[in-house]
């Protein structure tokens, strides 16, 4: 196996487990085999220039599909075999594996087949398993089904090739490039052949289809592709016949679609008069990692083997180019943030109400009568407070049930303190202020800290005395007033360990924000404003809070009145949330996450931003910056912070990206090290 792990190959998509897949809709003419052959080769050459690894053509594209009894004509079938031989010969200098549809004779029967062609060879031939014979379909008039064809060979283009419905195709020199072929009606079947193929190891499932178009059928195809890719933990590439097929009684739209784990990666323009080639880079490593961490998939695979599902693997040398060919794939800059404009309100509604419901149930289950929360005027406490306010509304109890405390310290700014008061008043909660500075001075003096003698020593002790006192006050206030403390710390802070352990902001009675990263909190607050969850006075305060610098406000401003900035010290949360999602959710190696981050963040004008994301907040990062902050993330996440997460209070899981609860998605030793991840990053990612 080639060693592509060094920095020289960093920019190559193949090095990171991607396979470039295309769905092709070439021009065809009914029964014009020569024309169709040339059209297939034209698209193959176009795919070659685009660096495609696998091209899926429509069903029976060599002969065309809608020719009825002409399929039984010897002259046509002879021409089909000659055309296939020409395609095989022309493929010698082409990089993609070609999946072409053709009617083929075998032992006195005619089969609707997919021919797998690569670099001058026929890797195998797959017959259609399920033949539609209802409504407008009449395939059993011409074809025999291939469900029982297993372990056979077929003579085609002067050579013998594996023939059967039991074939998987695997590239020996490109890990994860393992594909299966089914044909049209096969994936409309109750149990598609690709289900067993996926359980046998196929990562990319393909479908050569004709499929005439009627109203609503395009949605049905999308539904089937999406469902099969999600249920089979696979990619699914689909290609349907297009304009050029006979319209004697039917019409054709040329729909192509590529899905991965239920996500639409690419789709073609329908009803186009031009040949279609929709391309997507499939993340086979992500697929395999998802199978690895889902025990149900392994159980189903074991059951399938016991039931007698056996596949032959046809291994071939693909000769991947391992070059920088870009990345044809939508990458979300903010993987935790809803990015579908059509579903924005629904996604934000669900996220917000998961938190509301979690807190409501916990409050209802306790014997307390109040909710106690520290309100700083920052993002996290703001979001926790508006969630608590909605809990009161849902329970039909007064918002004065919430006891909000602003607790200014040595570095509390007037802006954040003012915003905290404005928000508490706007929401109508019970509000008070406790100045923690006298108690902090006393504690620092008792400890003999230089600050007590007037020296500007702003170390971690100085910070944590303040953070700890705030939480200490909140717990004692909850004791005094028959309540419980609402935690405000978020998922991003837990990932980085950016919280004071024990009697500090790491601890609470219920950590309502623990499943929500910083980037999502910002967006949920914006959604709360946009969707009129509260009154205009509250909305105005929320907008002001969104515009302030993220800061713990524990160190006094410098000589130029610069506020302590969390992101200046630990890095941009938007990058850290990106790293966290891909490492925690899919277990991807750091070099690959850096590769994805570089493609997502290198150009502020490229790609899609979340709907209505403010232009003023849009940023871009070069690879050196990404590498720098990923190194910081890996060290904090794997080495220094797990002990805080191991003692995490209860809190609701919100995102499919996962939570860091030791009782849920993330269970890790508190005394681990980051050596493996840091070495992989330093070994594989260029420094500049």
XYZ file of C-alpha atoms in Angstrom:
688
model
C 0.000 0.000 0.000
C 1.311 3.474 -0.874
C 2.400 5.746 1.985
C 0.567 9.021 1.459
C 0.678 10.209 5.060
C 3.385 12.845 4.680
C 2.777 16.573 4.185
C 3.633 16.323 0.461
C 0.290 14.607 -0.168
C -1.763 16.723 2.245
C -3.777 18.435 -0.500
C -4.728 15.188 -2.293
C -8.305 14.055 -1.680
C -7.358 10.366 -1.993
C -4.933 10.697 0.918
C -7.873 11.563 3.194
C -10.178 8.718 2.216
C -12.216 10.466 -0.471
C -13.402 8.821 -3.676
C -14.697 11.037 -6.484
C -17.992 9.675 -7.801
C -20.047 10.900 -10.744
C -23.544 10.260 -12.011
C -23.635 10.612 -15.782
C -26.534 11.134 -18.176
C -25.138 10.946 -21.725
C -26.975 11.684 -24.928
C -28.672 8.577 -26.313
C -30.740 7.638 -29.329
C -33.156 4.680 -29.344
C -31.305 1.628 -30.657
C -28.485 3.777 -32.132
C -25.686 1.782 -30.540
C -22.813 3.582 -32.262
C -24.136 6.991 -31.255
C -24.658 5.807 -27.687
C -21.151 4.318 -27.520
C -19.601 7.618 -28.539
C -21.756 9.517 -26.051
C -20.674 7.194 -23.232
C -17.011 7.694 -24.124
C -17.421 11.466 -24.368
C -18.706 11.548 -20.800
C -15.982 9.142 -19.685
C -13.317 11.494 -21.040
C -14.992 14.450 -19.356
C -15.011 12.530 -16.078
C -11.336 11.639 -16.562
C -10.433 15.326 -16.917
C -12.352 16.034 -13.698
C -10.378 13.403 -11.783
C -13.375 11.145 -11.254
C -12.841 7.652 -9.836
C -16.249 6.079 -10.570
C -18.890 6.942 -13.170
C -22.447 5.587 -12.986
C -24.357 5.602 -16.281
C -28.080 4.936 -16.831
C -29.614 1.509 -17.313
C -29.242 -0.018 -20.793
C -27.501 3.145 -21.988
C -25.601 1.281 -24.731
C -28.792 0.237 -26.513
C -31.058 2.814 -24.802
C -33.834 1.579 -22.549
C -37.184 2.256 -24.220
C -36.822 0.132 -27.361
C -39.152 -2.714 -26.339
C -38.899 -5.765 -28.619
C -35.825 -4.393 -30.372
C -33.930 -5.796 -27.391
C -34.553 -9.225 -28.902
C -32.903 -8.415 -32.232
C -29.651 -10.234 -32.927
C -28.203 -7.385 -34.970
C -28.697 -4.979 -32.088
C -27.278 -7.374 -29.482
C -24.232 -8.008 -31.643
C -23.736 -4.249 -31.996
C -23.995 -3.843 -28.222
C -21.181 -6.340 -27.656
C -19.030 -4.602 -30.242
C -19.692 -1.243 -28.588
C -18.702 -2.626 -25.195
C -15.449 -3.918 -26.662
C -14.752 -0.413 -28.008
C -15.472 1.175 -24.632
C -13.181 -1.314 -22.903
C -10.367 -0.555 -25.310
C -10.819 3.207 -24.967
C -10.833 2.946 -21.175
C -7.144 1.973 -21.053
C -6.081 5.599 -20.755
C -9.003 6.756 -18.605
C -8.913 6.964 -14.823
C -12.587 6.331 -13.909
C -14.211 2.966 -13.412
C -17.195 2.968 -15.793
C -20.536 1.341 -14.993
C -22.449 1.040 -18.260
C -25.838 -0.560 -18.877
C -26.362 -3.105 -21.643
C -28.577 -6.060 -22.686
C -26.384 -9.179 -22.758
C -26.924 -12.796 -23.777
C -25.824 -15.653 -21.551
C -26.656 -19.356 -21.914
C -29.755 -18.782 -24.018
C -31.181 -15.964 -21.935
C -31.084 -12.177 -22.133
C -30.122 -10.150 -19.076
C -30.393 -6.458 -18.239
C -26.812 -5.867 -17.083
C -24.301 -3.424 -15.678
C -20.827 -3.853 -17.143
C -17.958 -2.705 -14.899
C -15.071 -1.432 -17.034
C -11.687 -0.134 -15.844
C -8.393 0.553 -17.617
C -8.924 -1.801 -20.537
C -10.555 -4.619 -18.594
C -14.042 -5.879 -17.774
C -14.009 -6.313 -14.004
C -17.403 -7.975 -13.906
C -20.988 -8.019 -15.137
C -23.976 -7.668 -12.802
C -27.471 -8.754 -13.945
C -30.594 -6.987 -12.732
C -32.229 -8.873 -9.858
C -35.797 -7.553 -9.905
C -37.653 -6.998 -13.183
C -40.672 -4.675 -13.097
C -43.690 -6.061 -14.905
C -46.519 -3.754 -13.876
C -48.135 -0.556 -15.090
C -45.898 0.785 -17.886
C -43.165 -1.838 -17.370
C -42.900 -5.102 -19.297
C -39.314 -6.246 -18.678
C -40.103 -9.910 -18.125
C -41.113 -10.055 -21.781
C -37.444 -9.644 -22.724
C -35.169 -10.293 -19.750
C -34.425 -13.027 -17.250
C -33.781 -12.019 -13.659
C -30.336 -12.437 -12.163
C -31.176 -13.085 -8.521
C -29.816 -16.630 -8.647
C -26.796 -15.922 -10.810
C -23.884 -16.454 -8.429
C -20.340 -17.635 -8.986
C -20.630 -17.622 -12.791
C -18.633 -16.090 -15.636
C -19.781 -14.543 -18.903
C -18.020 -14.358 -22.263
C -17.969 -10.739 -23.400
C -15.746 -8.739 -25.765
C -13.490 -11.721 -26.315
C -12.798 -12.398 -22.653
C -14.318 -14.105 -19.631
C -15.553 -11.918 -16.804
C -17.185 -12.602 -13.409
C -20.960 -12.657 -13.811
C -23.582 -12.561 -11.087
C -25.509 -10.670 -8.463
C -22.854 -11.628 -5.884
C -20.118 -9.205 -6.941
C -18.355 -6.500 -4.980
C -15.547 -4.468 -6.534
C -12.586 -3.291 -4.457
C -9.614 -1.117 -5.364
C -6.455 -2.671 -3.951
C -4.657 0.674 -3.881
C -7.338 3.051 -2.572
C -8.703 2.164 0.884
C -12.480 2.456 1.143
C -13.117 2.261 -2.599
C -15.427 -0.766 -2.448
C -18.603 -0.583 -4.519
C -21.677 -2.588 -5.457
C -23.963 -2.318 -8.470
C -27.727 -2.656 -8.664
C -30.094 -1.699 -11.444
C -33.214 0.475 -11.268
C -36.043 -1.675 -9.830
C -33.573 -3.338 -7.470
C -33.693 -0.403 -5.092
C -37.473 -0.212 -5.250
C -37.576 -3.758 -3.890
C -38.544 -4.362 -0.266
C -35.017 -5.586 0.482
C -32.682 -4.110 -2.142
C -29.637 -6.174 -3.142
C -27.466 -3.282 -1.975
C -28.546 -3.874 1.626
C -26.796 -7.240 1.733
C -23.901 -5.803 -0.265
C -23.360 -3.053 2.279
C -23.363 -5.612 5.087
C -20.767 -7.552 3.108
C -18.510 -4.500 2.936
C -19.619 -2.314 0.012
C -19.072 1.349 0.884
C -20.396 2.959 -2.302
C -23.709 1.666 -3.634
C -24.618 2.451 -7.227
C -27.756 2.278 -9.321
C -28.009 2.312 -13.108
C -31.594 3.324 -13.775
C -33.883 4.211 -16.650
C -36.980 5.228 -14.649
C -39.385 7.318 -16.660
C -40.643 10.470 -15.005
C -44.130 11.229 -13.711
C -45.249 13.890 -11.257
C -43.691 13.340 -7.838
C -41.375 10.516 -8.869
C -38.215 12.595 -8.521
C -39.001 13.040 -4.823
C -39.527 9.301 -4.497
C -36.111 8.615 -5.985
C -34.489 11.094 -3.604
C -36.288 9.454 -0.717
C -35.058 5.980 -1.682
C -31.466 7.112 -2.268
C -31.386 9.020 0.979
C -32.974 6.229 2.989
C -30.726 3.529 1.541
C -27.550 5.534 2.117
C -28.610 6.228 5.705
C -29.852 2.734 6.575
C -26.944 0.947 4.880
C -24.322 3.366 6.264
C -23.061 3.995 2.757
C -22.900 6.323 -0.196
C -25.498 5.916 -2.932
C -24.991 7.111 -6.523
C -27.995 7.075 -8.856
C -28.301 7.809 -12.567
C -31.574 7.834 -14.547
C -32.120 7.942 -18.293
C -32.574 11.372 -19.799
C -33.877 13.149 -22.860
C -33.044 11.144 -25.964
C -34.896 8.019 -24.877
C -38.016 7.170 -26.842
C -41.075 9.179 -25.827
C -43.552 6.831 -27.518
C -45.487 6.547 -24.289
C -43.126 7.872 -21.602
C -40.893 10.840 -20.750
C -37.446 11.000 -19.103
C -35.785 13.590 -16.911
C -32.164 12.438 -16.506
C -32.121 12.693 -12.735
C -28.796 12.038 -11.065
C -28.163 12.102 -7.327
C -25.357 11.190 -4.948
C -25.968 10.679 -1.226
C -23.729 9.886 1.729
C -25.099 8.699 5.067
C -28.412 10.335 4.230
C -26.871 13.653 3.132
C -27.395 14.884 -0.431
C -23.940 15.526 -1.871
C -24.790 16.363 -5.492
C -27.682 16.270 -7.946
C -28.022 16.893 -11.650
C -30.146 19.344 -13.564
C -33.268 17.532 -14.682
C -34.730 17.755 -18.227
C -31.488 19.209 -19.511
C -30.734 18.858 -23.210
C -27.018 18.766 -22.430
C -25.218 15.670 -21.116
C -25.184 15.622 -17.327
C -22.269 14.841 -15.039
C -22.870 15.512 -11.366
C -19.831 14.893 -9.178
C -19.214 14.523 -5.451
C -16.277 13.443 -3.334
C -17.438 10.623 -1.069
C -15.844 10.296 2.358
C -15.321 6.558 2.654
C -13.421 6.967 5.915
C -16.383 8.739 7.492
C -18.665 5.917 6.333
C -16.396 3.188 7.673
C -15.920 5.010 10.980
C -19.676 5.330 11.346
C -20.093 1.597 10.778
C -17.296 0.946 13.263
C -19.031 2.843 16.047
C -22.527 1.484 15.336
C -22.830 -1.986 16.789
C -26.160 -2.606 15.100
C -24.440 -2.592 11.716
C -22.019 -5.300 12.838
C -24.874 -7.362 14.274
C -26.799 -7.090 11.007
C -23.692 -8.083 9.018
C -23.238 -11.164 11.180
C -26.891 -12.088 10.717
C -26.575 -11.694 6.935
C -23.560 -14.014 6.835
C -25.422 -16.636 8.831
C -28.323 -16.323 6.407
C -26.047 -17.319 3.550
C -25.369 -13.963 1.875
C -21.936 -14.476 0.303
C -20.241 -12.092 -2.134
C -17.242 -12.447 -4.407
C -14.764 -9.566 -4.230
C -13.244 -8.493 -7.521
C -10.006 -6.699 -6.691
C -8.421 -4.274 -9.133
C -5.596 -1.722 -9.288
C -7.189 1.675 -9.592
C -3.968 3.728 -9.848
C -5.282 6.835 -8.029
C -3.582 10.059 -9.053
C -3.016 11.335 -5.466
C -2.901 14.926 -6.698
C -4.462 18.177 -5.584
C -7.734 18.071 -7.498
C -9.620 20.247 -5.050
C -12.586 18.919 -3.110
C -16.035 18.657 -4.713
C -18.059 18.491 -1.570
C -20.164 20.787 0.558
C -18.440 21.358 3.891
C -20.279 23.135 6.647
C -18.193 25.815 8.303
C -20.454 25.482 11.314
C -21.304 21.781 11.599
C -23.465 22.329 14.690
C -25.429 25.214 13.196
C -28.601 24.659 11.121
C -27.604 25.434 7.537
C -30.805 24.738 5.620
C -32.804 27.905 5.094
C -35.930 25.839 4.500
C -35.508 24.064 7.851
C -33.916 26.846 9.860
C -36.833 27.585 12.148
C -37.538 23.903 12.662
C -33.933 23.073 13.592
C -33.561 26.043 15.933
C -36.971 25.337 17.440
C -35.925 21.778 18.215
C -32.549 22.746 19.695
C -34.036 25.467 21.889
C -36.922 23.349 23.067
C -34.740 20.348 23.874
C -33.044 22.610 26.398
C -36.329 24.020 27.635
C -37.809 20.560 28.094
C -34.718 19.242 29.864
C -34.704 22.099 32.353
C -38.486 21.977 32.787
C -38.434 18.306 33.700
C -35.513 18.708 36.080
C -37.119 21.680 37.843
C -40.399 19.820 38.097
C -38.624 16.767 39.567
C -36.946 18.728 42.345
C -38.510 19.969 45.538
C -37.201 23.462 44.923
C -39.237 26.560 44.266
C -36.629 28.747 42.568
C -34.024 28.586 39.819
C -30.735 30.319 40.631
C -28.490 31.622 37.861
C -25.512 33.923 37.550
C -26.030 36.489 34.799
C -22.863 38.035 33.392
C -24.131 39.681 30.228
C -22.198 37.113 28.166
C -23.509 34.610 25.643
C -23.739 31.506 27.813
C -25.571 32.967 30.803
C -27.816 34.912 28.441
C -28.886 31.776 26.631
C -29.375 29.772 29.819
C -31.497 32.613 31.188
C -33.819 32.819 28.185
C -34.221 29.018 28.318
C -35.198 29.328 31.986
C -37.637 32.110 31.133
C -39.331 29.848 28.600
C -39.548 27.108 31.230
C -41.478 29.492 33.454
C -43.802 30.379 30.596
C -44.391 26.722 29.783
C -45.141 25.861 33.416
C -47.344 28.933 33.721
C -45.391 30.231 36.698
C -44.047 33.777 37.110
C -40.591 34.519 35.749
C -39.789 35.938 39.171
C -39.243 32.272 40.073
C -35.815 32.790 38.506
C -33.296 34.410 40.855
C -30.680 36.113 38.721
C -27.482 37.491 40.215
C -24.889 39.664 38.597
C -21.610 39.314 40.475
C -19.061 41.912 39.369
C -15.383 41.122 39.890
C -12.141 42.977 39.301
C -12.521 43.040 35.512
C -16.278 43.263 35.021
C -17.009 45.774 32.287
C -19.762 48.313 32.480
C -21.170 47.155 29.139
C -21.665 43.528 30.137
C -22.898 44.436 33.611
C -25.376 46.900 32.114
C -26.559 44.305 29.613
C -27.037 41.776 32.403
C -29.261 44.161 34.320
C -31.189 45.185 31.224
C -31.833 41.557 30.324
C -32.983 40.584 33.813
C -35.350 43.539 33.955
C -36.682 42.937 30.448
C -37.446 39.308 31.267
C -39.051 40.192 34.587
C -36.994 37.872 36.790
C -35.972 38.496 40.382
C -32.643 40.324 40.046
C -29.913 41.225 42.512
C -26.218 42.077 42.605
C -23.465 40.662 44.800
C -20.050 42.312 44.568
C -17.527 39.486 44.932
C -14.491 41.771 45.149
C -14.370 42.125 48.967
C -14.578 38.344 49.427
C -12.009 37.809 46.662
C -9.601 40.287 48.240
C -9.956 38.556 51.569
C -9.329 35.127 50.041
C -6.316 36.365 48.074
C -4.940 38.025 51.221
C -5.452 34.851 53.239
C -3.525 32.973 50.565
C -0.714 35.507 50.498
C -1.312 36.285 46.836
C 0.717 39.260 45.506
C -2.462 40.970 44.255
C -3.496 41.525 47.875
C -0.374 43.687 48.238
C -1.250 45.765 45.195
C 0.845 43.887 42.653
C -0.781 43.271 39.212
C -0.301 39.515 39.184
C -3.207 38.144 37.132
C -2.499 34.430 37.196
C -4.814 31.422 37.155
C -5.272 31.673 40.929
C -6.401 35.270 40.563
C -8.924 34.199 37.925
C -10.203 31.115 39.681
C -10.724 32.803 43.021
C -13.303 34.980 41.281
C -14.836 32.172 39.238
C -15.035 29.916 42.273
C -16.597 32.565 44.491
C -19.347 33.191 41.977
C -20.328 29.535 41.906
C -19.935 29.234 45.675
C -22.359 32.107 46.161
C -24.848 30.578 43.736
C -24.860 27.225 45.528
C -25.288 28.834 48.938
C -28.025 31.098 47.575
C -29.780 28.004 46.238
C -29.531 26.433 49.709
C -30.926 29.563 51.276
C -33.786 30.089 48.851
C -34.936 26.553 48.155
C -33.672 26.385 44.614
C -31.106 24.831 42.360
C -28.297 26.282 40.280
C -28.596 26.437 36.493
C -25.248 25.841 34.825
C -24.300 28.175 31.999
C -21.130 26.547 30.599
C -21.347 25.238 27.041
C -20.043 22.297 25.005
C -17.144 24.283 23.519
C -15.839 25.233 26.947
C -16.104 21.631 28.114
C -14.142 20.465 25.066
C -11.330 22.901 25.820
C -11.524 22.648 29.603
C -12.200 26.386 29.662
C -14.021 26.225 32.976
C -13.072 26.300 36.642
C -13.296 22.837 38.164
C -15.364 21.963 41.226
C -16.656 25.082 42.919
C -16.487 26.970 39.647
C -18.428 27.302 36.425
C -17.823 23.603 35.648
C -20.334 22.694 38.371
C -24.067 23.255 38.767
C -27.207 21.351 39.641
C -28.227 21.110 35.978
C -25.966 22.029 33.032
C -28.581 23.170 30.537
C -25.991 24.401 27.979
C -23.633 21.405 28.203
C -24.825 19.957 24.873
C -24.691 23.234 22.951
C -21.440 24.609 21.457
C -20.629 28.297 21.427
C -21.362 28.729 17.715
C -24.838 27.256 18.112
C -25.592 29.366 21.184
C -24.896 32.504 19.163
C -27.200 31.307 16.405
C -29.974 30.263 18.796
C -29.961 33.699 20.391
C -30.213 35.243 16.918
C -33.085 32.863 16.161
C -34.851 33.844 19.394
C -34.729 37.462 18.249
C -35.741 36.752 14.663
C -38.625 34.472 15.612
C -40.023 36.866 18.232
C -39.671 34.520 21.165
C -39.600 37.551 23.452
C -40.646 41.203 23.410
C -38.799 44.010 21.566
C -37.105 45.250 24.744
C -35.579 41.821 25.356
C -34.637 41.476 21.691
C -32.704 44.753 21.809
C -30.642 43.529 24.765
C -29.987 40.177 23.090
C -28.702 41.951 19.978
C -26.361 44.041 22.120
C -25.015 40.961 23.890
C -24.360 39.237 20.569
C -22.150 42.165 19.605
C -19.805 41.999 22.620
C -16.425 40.275 22.798
C -16.453 36.790 24.309
C -14.580 37.199 27.606
C -14.492 35.698 31.109
C -13.812 39.232 32.426
C -11.471 37.990 35.131
C -8.396 40.093 34.268
C -8.599 43.919 34.343
C -8.373 45.780 31.045
C -4.894 46.680 29.847
C -3.476 50.200 29.532
C -5.292 50.646 26.244
C -8.580 49.503 27.822
C -8.456 46.200 25.929
C -10.844 43.616 27.346
C -9.583 40.116 28.098
C -10.487 38.033 25.049
C -11.058 34.303 25.346
C -10.511 33.701 21.632
C -7.211 35.622 21.620
C -5.945 33.166 24.216
C -7.380 29.810 23.170
C -8.341 30.400 19.542
C -11.537 31.006 17.549
C -14.510 29.040 18.813
C -15.714 28.575 15.246
C -12.567 26.581 14.475
C -12.640 24.676 17.750
C -16.261 23.690 17.196
C -15.309 22.476 13.720
C -12.463 20.382 15.154
C -14.655 19.025 17.952
C -17.447 17.896 15.645
C -15.282 15.911 13.258
C -13.022 14.376 15.908
C -15.706 13.519 18.467
C -18.545 12.585 16.111
C -16.652 10.667 13.428
C -13.245 9.938 14.950
C -11.387 11.502 12.021
C -7.605 11.989 12.267
C -6.306 15.533 12.836
C -4.735 15.824 9.370
C -8.053 15.095 7.711
C -9.900 17.534 9.954
C -7.296 20.153 9.026
C -7.844 19.337 5.334
C -11.608 19.785 5.742
C -11.155 22.968 7.767
C -8.844 24.414 5.130
C -11.391 23.793 2.389
C -14.195 25.180 4.558
C -12.461 28.307 5.873
C -9.738 29.362 3.425
C -11.930 31.707 1.353
C -14.575 33.889 2.957
C -16.335 34.279 -0.394
C -16.497 30.572 -1.242
C -19.085 28.076 -0.091
C -22.281 28.616 1.818
C -22.645 30.412 5.133
C -25.512 29.670 7.521
C -28.679 31.468 6.534
C -28.642 35.165 7.518
C -25.174 34.908 9.079
C -23.922 38.511 9.580
C -21.401 39.633 6.961
C -19.387 41.458 9.623
C -18.642 38.164 11.396
C -17.499 36.196 8.343
C -13.824 35.210 8.574
C -11.287 33.078 6.770
C -8.230 31.163 7.995
C -5.090 29.932 6.278
C -3.619 26.490 6.869
C -0.945 27.739 9.270
C -3.614 29.276 11.507
C -5.743 26.133 11.350
C -2.735 23.974 12.260
C -1.797 26.253 15.167
C -5.222 26.209 16.786
C -5.771 22.517 16.121
C -2.588 21.751 18.007
C -3.944 23.798 20.916
C -7.295 22.026 20.668
C -5.782 18.535 20.655
C -3.634 19.223 23.691
C -6.494 20.713 25.681
C -9.100 18.162 24.573
C -7.107 14.946 25.032
C -4.639 15.850 27.803
C -5.883 18.538 30.160
C -9.672 18.600 30.222
C -11.197 15.140 30.505
C -11.178 15.108 34.317
C -13.583 18.044 34.241
C -15.895 16.240 31.848
C -15.755 13.061 33.934
C -17.445 14.996 36.754
C -19.973 16.731 34.556
C -23.448 17.531 35.959
C -26.542 16.293 34.138
C -27.622 18.157 31.040
C -29.547 17.397 27.820
C -27.923 16.184 24.608
C -28.998 18.627 21.905
C -27.113 17.941 18.680
C -26.483 14.805 16.636
C -22.872 15.956 16.847
C -22.898 14.489 20.333
C -22.320 15.507 23.915
C -19.328 15.162 26.217
C -21.200 13.574 29.071
C -19.362 10.573 30.568
C -22.773 8.902 30.661
C -23.401 9.483 26.972
C -21.444 9.979 23.764
C -17.926 10.489 25.121
C -16.271 8.184 27.625
C -12.535 8.637 28.038
C -9.879 8.307 30.739
C -9.148 11.429 32.735
C -5.392 10.774 32.591
C -4.927 10.244 28.848
C -2.456 12.130 26.651
C -2.659 13.761 23.231
C 0.599 12.321 21.882
C -0.921 10.165 19.117
C -3.065 12.999 17.745
C -0.352 15.657 18.003
C 2.188 13.449 16.251
C -0.255 12.667 13.439
C -0.930 16.390 12.983
C 2.739 17.395 12.999
C 3.732 14.524 10.721
C 1.034 15.033 8.116
C 0.085 18.718 7.899
C 2.412 21.283 6.293
C 3.464 24.096 8.597
C 2.760 26.707 5.933
